[in-house]
Short mmCIF file of C-alpha atoms in Angstrom, two decimals:
data_model
loop_
_atom_site.label_atom_id
_atom_site.label_comp_id
_atom_site.label_asym_id
_atom_site.label_seq_id
_atom_site.Cartn_x
_atom_site.Cartn_y
_atom_site.Cartn_z
CA MET I 1 -0.02 0.09 0.22
CA ILE I 2 1.39 3.40 -1.01
CA ARG I 3 1.38 6.00 1.86
CA VAL I 4 -0.35 9.12 0.85
CA ASP I 5 1.30 12.46 1.95
CA PRO I 6 -1.53 15.31 1.20
CA HIS I 7 0.94 18.04 1.05
CA GLU I 8 2.72 16.29 -1.81
CA LEU I 9 -0.73 15.56 -3.44
CA GLU I 10 -1.65 19.18 -3.19
CA CYS I 11 1.73 20.42 -4.42
CA PHE I 12 1.50 18.11 -7.50
CA LEU I 13 -1.89 19.17 -8.16
CA THR I 14 -0.88 22.78 -7.92
CA LEU I 15 2.32 22.59 -9.96
CA ALA I 16 0.07 20.46 -12.88
CA GLU I 17 -1.90 23.41 -12.87
CA GLU I 18 0.72 26.11 -13.14
CA LEU I 19 3.53 24.13 -14.87
CA HIS I 20 5.77 26.56 -13.11
CA PHE I 21 7.93 25.83 -9.60
CA GLY I 22 8.18 29.56 -8.94
CA ARG I 23 4.09 30.21 -9.35
CA THR I 24 3.42 26.98 -7.50
CA ALA I 25 5.62 28.10 -4.75
CA GLN I 26 4.01 31.18 -4.36
CA ARG I 27 0.27 29.89 -4.43
CA LEU I 28 1.40 27.25 -1.58
CA ARG I 29 3.54 29.61 0.47
CA LEU I 30 6.52 27.41 0.06
CA SER I 31 10.08 27.85 -1.09
CA PRO I 32 10.72 26.64 -4.86
CA SER I 33 13.56 24.30 -3.34
CA ARG I 34 10.51 23.00 -0.98
CA VAL I 35 8.16 22.39 -3.81
CA SER I 36 10.90 20.36 -5.82
CA GLN I 37 11.46 18.28 -2.81
CA LEU I 38 7.90 17.65 -2.43
CA VAL I 39 7.54 16.67 -6.10
CA ARG I 40 10.79 14.38 -6.09
CA SER I 41 9.20 12.49 -2.85
CA LEU I 42 6.05 12.00 -4.63
CA GLU I 43 7.79 10.63 -7.49
CA ARG I 44 9.77 8.06 -5.58
CA ARG I 45 6.53 6.77 -4.24
CA ILE I 46 5.12 6.15 -7.66
CA GLY I 47 8.20 4.94 -9.15
CA GLY I 48 8.52 7.22 -12.10
CA PRO I 49 8.84 10.98 -13.27
CA LEU I 50 5.62 13.05 -13.25
CA PHE I 51 7.26 16.11 -14.73
CA VAL I 52 9.42 16.81 -17.57
CA ARG I 53 11.96 19.50 -16.66
CA THR I 54 13.71 21.52 -18.62
CA SER I 55 15.09 25.40 -18.37
CA ARG I 56 12.47 26.52 -20.49
CA ARG I 57 9.50 24.65 -19.39
CA VAL I 58 7.67 22.03 -17.14
CA ARG I 59 5.27 19.77 -18.44
CA LEU I 60 3.53 16.57 -17.28
CA THR I 61 4.58 12.95 -18.22
CA PRO I 62 2.15 10.66 -19.37
CA VAL I 63 1.98 9.21 -15.62
CA GLY I 64 1.66 12.73 -14.30
CA GLU I 65 -1.22 13.07 -16.65
CA GLN I 66 -2.93 9.82 -15.69
CA LEU I 67 -2.36 10.84 -12.05
CA ARG I 68 -4.05 14.25 -12.16
CA ALA I 69 -6.88 12.77 -14.26
CA ASP I 70 -7.44 10.28 -11.29
CA LEU I 71 -6.81 12.80 -8.46
CA VAL I 72 -8.98 15.65 -9.32
CA PRO I 73 -12.18 14.13 -8.43
CA ALA I 74 -11.03 12.67 -5.31
CA TRP I 75 -9.47 15.83 -4.24
CA ARG I 76 -12.68 17.72 -4.66
CA GLY I 77 -14.71 15.31 -3.13
CA ALA I 78 -12.13 15.34 0.01
CA HIS I 79 -12.52 19.29 -0.30
CA SER I 80 -16.44 18.79 0.09
CA ALA I 81 -16.50 16.66 2.91
CA LEU I 82 -14.16 18.67 4.97
CA LEU I 83 -16.46 21.75 4.02
CA ARG I 84 -19.54 19.83 4.96
CA ALA I 85 -17.79 18.84 8.38
CA ARG I 86 -16.88 22.26 9.10
CA GLN I 87 -20.38 23.51 8.50
CA THR I 88 -21.92 21.09 10.63
CA GLY I 89 -19.30 21.67 13.42
CA SER I 90 -19.58 25.30 13.31
CA GLY I 91 -23.60 25.28 13.25
CA GLY I 92 -23.87 27.25 10.27
CA SER I 93 -22.67 27.38 6.32
CA THR I 94 -19.59 28.85 4.96
CA LEU I 95 -19.05 30.44 1.29
CA THR I 96 -15.68 31.02 0.10
CA VAL I 97 -15.68 33.70 -2.46
CA GLY I 98 -12.82 34.48 -4.73
CA GLN I 99 -12.26 37.62 -6.43
CA GLN I 100 -9.76 39.05 -9.03
CA GLY I 101 -8.44 42.42 -8.37
CA THR I 102 -11.33 44.60 -7.05
CA GLY I 103 -13.94 41.93 -7.68
CA ALA I 104 -17.30 43.85 -8.48
CA ASN I 105 -15.63 47.10 -7.64
CA GLU I 106 -17.91 49.36 -5.29
CA LEU I 107 -20.77 46.69 -5.35
CA THR I 108 -18.50 43.90 -4.01
CA GLY I 109 -19.32 45.21 -0.11
CA GLU I 110 -23.20 45.75 -1.18
CA ILE I 111 -23.12 42.21 -2.48
CA LEU I 112 -21.61 40.58 0.79
CA ARG I 113 -24.02 43.16 3.05
CA GLU I 114 -27.03 41.84 0.99
CA PHE I 115 -25.80 38.15 1.19
CA ASP I 116 -25.70 38.57 5.06
CA ARG I 117 -29.01 40.09 5.29
CA LEU I 118 -30.78 37.42 3.31
CA CYS I 119 -28.81 34.42 4.79
CA PRO I 120 -28.06 35.65 8.51
CA GLY I 121 -25.50 32.99 10.14
CA TRP I 122 -23.89 32.14 6.89
CA GLN I 123 -20.02 33.02 6.87
CA VAL I 124 -18.30 34.64 4.17
CA ARG I 125 -14.58 33.87 3.39
CA LEU I 126 -13.05 36.10 0.79
CA VAL I 127 -10.23 35.02 -1.25
CA GLU I 128 -8.02 36.96 -3.72
CA LEU I 129 -7.53 35.30 -6.97
CA ASP I 130 -5.09 36.28 -9.77
CA PHE I 131 -4.70 36.16 -13.41
CA SER I 132 -3.58 32.52 -13.21
CA ASN I 133 -6.08 30.93 -10.78
CA GLN I 134 -9.62 32.38 -11.29
CA PHE I 135 -10.74 29.06 -13.18
CA SER I 136 -8.83 26.55 -11.43
CA ALA I 137 -9.81 27.79 -7.83
CA LEU I 138 -13.10 26.79 -8.65
CA ARG I 139 -12.19 23.42 -10.34
CA THR I 140 -10.12 22.26 -7.21
CA GLY I 141 -12.84 23.49 -4.59
CA THR I 142 -10.52 26.52 -3.16
CA VAL I 143 -13.41 28.85 -3.91
CA ASP I 144 -17.14 28.01 -3.81
CA VAL I 145 -18.11 30.90 -6.30
CA ALA I 146 -16.22 33.77 -7.77
CA LEU I 147 -16.47 37.50 -9.21
CA ALA I 148 -14.68 36.51 -12.36
CA ARG I 149 -13.28 38.83 -14.97
CA LEU I 150 -15.03 37.31 -18.41
CA PRO I 151 -14.95 35.98 -20.88
CA VAL I 152 -15.71 32.38 -19.35
CA HIS I 153 -16.48 29.86 -22.08
CA GLU I 154 -15.83 26.67 -19.94
CA PRO I 155 -18.57 23.53 -20.15
CA ASP I 156 -17.90 22.71 -16.16
CA LEU I 157 -18.45 26.52 -15.09
CA THR I 158 -21.32 28.47 -14.97
CA VAL I 159 -21.69 32.10 -15.60
CA GLY I 160 -24.47 33.87 -13.64
CA ALA I 161 -25.37 37.76 -13.47
CA VAL I 162 -23.04 40.27 -14.94
CA VAL I 163 -22.64 42.76 -12.10
CA VAL I 164 -19.90 44.96 -13.56
CA ARG I 165 -19.43 45.99 -17.13
CA GLU I 166 -16.93 49.03 -17.97
CA PRO I 167 -14.52 50.45 -20.53
CA ARG I 168 -11.19 49.65 -21.05
CA ALA I 169 -7.93 51.91 -20.23
CA LEU I 170 -4.19 51.66 -21.29
CA ALA I 171 -1.88 52.10 -18.54
CA VAL I 172 1.11 53.73 -19.42
CA TRP I 173 4.27 55.49 -17.72
CA ARG I 174 3.78 59.26 -16.96
CA ASP I 175 6.08 60.58 -19.59
CA HIS I 176 5.10 58.23 -22.21
CA PRO I 177 4.04 60.13 -25.14
CA LEU I 178 0.20 59.00 -25.24
CA ALA I 179 -0.11 59.76 -21.20
CA THR I 180 -1.75 63.07 -21.98
CA ARG I 181 -4.07 61.85 -24.75
CA ASP I 182 -7.77 61.89 -24.30
CA ARG I 183 -8.25 58.47 -25.51
CA VAL I 184 -6.08 56.28 -27.79
CA GLY I 185 -6.66 53.43 -30.41
CA LEU I 186 -4.86 49.84 -30.14
CA SER I 187 -3.28 50.39 -33.45
CA GLU I 188 -1.53 53.37 -32.06
CA ILE I 189 0.45 51.02 -29.45
CA ALA I 190 1.96 48.96 -32.52
CA GLY I 191 5.46 48.10 -31.59
CA GLU I 192 5.12 48.66 -27.98
CA TYR I 193 5.78 45.99 -25.55
CA ILE I 194 2.56 44.27 -23.73
CA PHE I 195 2.74 41.89 -21.19
CA ASP I 196 1.76 38.16 -21.55
CA LEU I 197 -0.61 36.41 -19.23
CA PRO I 198 0.00 33.06 -17.45
CA ASP I 199 -1.08 29.98 -19.83
CA THR I 200 -3.10 28.34 -17.19
CA ALA I 201 -5.84 30.83 -18.10
CA PRO I 202 -7.48 29.66 -21.60
CA ARG I 203 -6.11 31.49 -24.73
CA TYR I 204 -9.29 33.22 -25.47
CA TRP I 205 -9.53 34.81 -22.12
CA ARG I 206 -5.61 36.09 -22.62
CA ASP I 207 -6.28 37.41 -25.88
CA PHE I 208 -9.33 39.31 -24.85
CA HIS I 209 -7.57 41.02 -21.76
CA ALA I 210 -4.06 41.31 -23.85
CA PRO I 211 -4.81 41.51 -27.61
CA PRO I 212 -1.85 39.54 -29.27
CA ILE I 213 -2.24 42.06 -32.74
CA THR I 214 -4.02 45.60 -33.45
CA PRO I 215 -7.25 45.71 -35.32
CA ASP I 216 -5.05 46.00 -38.78
CA GLY I 217 -2.89 43.09 -38.07
CA VAL I 218 0.14 44.21 -36.45
CA PRO I 219 1.44 41.69 -33.82
CA LEU I 220 1.74 43.40 -30.19
CA PRO I 221 5.14 42.15 -28.93
CA ARG I 222 5.08 40.44 -25.53
CA ARG I 223 7.19 40.77 -22.38
CA GLN I 224 7.33 38.88 -19.33
CA VAL I 225 4.25 36.90 -17.60
CA VAL I 226 2.27 38.56 -14.98
CA SER I 227 0.04 37.35 -12.63
CA THR I 228 -1.54 40.37 -10.85
CA PRO I 229 -2.40 43.98 -11.43
CA GLN I 230 0.18 45.33 -8.99
CA GLN I 231 2.99 43.62 -10.92
CA VAL I 232 1.65 44.79 -14.04
CA LEU I 233 1.71 48.43 -12.90
CA SER I 234 5.39 48.06 -11.28
CA LEU I 235 6.52 47.01 -14.89
CA VAL I 236 4.41 50.09 -16.62
CA GLY I 237 5.78 52.55 -14.18
CA ALA I 238 9.60 51.26 -14.76
CA GLY I 239 9.00 51.93 -18.68
CA GLN I 240 8.83 48.30 -19.34
CA GLY I 241 5.62 48.36 -21.48
CA VAL I 242 2.20 49.14 -21.69
CA SER I 243 -1.08 47.46 -20.81
CA PRO I 244 -4.83 47.30 -21.50
CA MET I 245 -6.73 47.53 -18.13
CA VAL I 246 -9.90 48.43 -17.09
CA GLU I 247 -11.64 52.02 -16.29
CA CYS I 248 -11.71 51.29 -12.45
CA MET I 249 -7.76 51.04 -12.00
CA ARG I 250 -7.91 54.71 -12.07
CA ARG I 251 -9.81 54.72 -8.88
CA TYR I 252 -8.48 51.88 -7.06
CA TYR I 253 -4.85 51.94 -8.12
CA ALA I 254 -4.33 55.50 -8.83
CA ARG I 255 -0.24 55.88 -8.89
CA PRO I 256 1.88 59.11 -9.65
CA ASP I 257 4.14 57.11 -12.16
CA ILE I 258 0.98 55.62 -14.13
CA ALA I 259 -1.39 57.57 -16.41
CA TYR I 260 -4.58 55.53 -17.55
CA VAL I 261 -5.59 56.38 -21.08
CA PRO I 262 -9.22 55.30 -22.38
CA ILE I 263 -8.92 52.71 -25.26
CA ALA I 264 -11.40 53.59 -27.98
CA ASP I 265 -11.61 50.42 -29.82
CA MET I 266 -11.53 47.45 -27.46
CA PRO I 267 -14.67 45.80 -26.15
CA HIS I 268 -15.90 46.74 -22.43
CA SER I 269 -14.84 44.23 -19.81
CA GLU I 270 -17.21 42.47 -17.57
CA VAL I 271 -17.44 40.78 -14.06
CA ALA I 272 -19.85 38.09 -13.38
CA VAL I 273 -20.62 35.52 -10.61
CA VAL I 274 -19.26 32.20 -11.87
CA TRP I 275 -19.33 28.67 -10.23
CA LEU I 276 -18.97 25.19 -10.74
CA THR I 277 -21.74 23.41 -13.36
CA GLY I 278 -23.85 21.11 -11.11
CA ASP I 279 -23.24 22.82 -7.76
CA ARG I 280 -26.59 23.34 -6.12
CA ARG I 281 -25.51 23.95 -2.48
CA PRO I 282 -27.89 26.50 -1.21
CA GLN I 283 -25.30 28.95 -0.39
CA VAL I 284 -23.95 28.91 -3.81
CA SER I 285 -27.56 29.41 -5.52
CA ALA I 286 -28.18 32.23 -2.68
CA PHE I 287 -24.99 34.11 -3.41
CA ALA I 288 -25.86 33.74 -7.42
CA THR I 289 -29.29 35.17 -6.73
CA THR I 290 -27.91 38.08 -4.60
CA VAL I 291 -25.35 39.11 -7.07
CA ALA I 292 -28.26 39.36 -9.73
CA THR I 293 -30.16 41.22 -7.15
CA VAL I 294 -27.66 43.59 -6.82
CA ALA I 295 -26.85 43.99 -10.48
CA ARG I 296 -30.52 45.09 -11.10
CA ALA I 297 -30.69 47.35 -8.59
CA HIS I 298 -27.73 49.33 -10.25
CA GLY I 299 -28.93 48.76 -13.96
CA VAL I 300 -26.52 46.18 -14.98
CA THR I 301 -28.59 43.86 -16.87
CA GLY I 302 -28.06 41.38 -19.88
CA ARG I 303 -26.36 38.42 -20.71
CA PRO I 304 -22.33 38.44 -20.83
CA SER I 305 -21.18 39.91 -23.89
CA PRO I 306 -19.50 37.24 -26.28
CA GLY I 307 -15.79 37.23 -26.02
#
């Protein structure tokens, strides 16, 4: 019988998502060397390599692919069992809500207050997501629902009410030639560096938020992969590139070294409530209903835009 170490399994599943030792270490709050140690230990238990490691990339071996496919349902089941036990032990229900960046902007607080009013005694745990894990956090059970940046076209994820719909803005260094413009078109940043998004997010999502080409077909060269808005702004402020973002950045991430210029020819960005398809737990349904109620009260209606 193979002894099971839950730390090794968590590390394996996280690395299987990230395919990057540094990002895995960040998510698990471990050192990269500890991640390597846990993976090697599991590989010794299995009797073969789970990952192919090169200086440029990390990928799963066929054995690793099989182990991930077999483990994910069991890992979700274990998480659900622990959640139910925690709810029973605390005498109430707990909902873990993930949000990327500012979530639903000013409406996040209103959503949480309305949920508390409708479901007294239910506790909400708020978890910050980044560009790499707003999909995987739902799939692994790290969060129950998410206030997620669209588009989301995943068969195992359900998209509920849109609660934010806002224009796009280009973040540029304060001394950049475009910094004083009233608005800018994507064709005007041809030749500028923008930043790539983690490949754990689907290609369509990455291309929506960081377009690979201008409307007239000119490629936009990419620089390093970024996972958080703060990381993007630090690089923009250092003059390392420009970045399409959203209008609310002007309010929530104002910085003296950054200017935000409205983008004239990019579709609006939306935030919606998203959950795992088939999850019919009452707290998930109640939260989705709460988001829809708050969205209607503020005049945000309609289905998510195609993206």
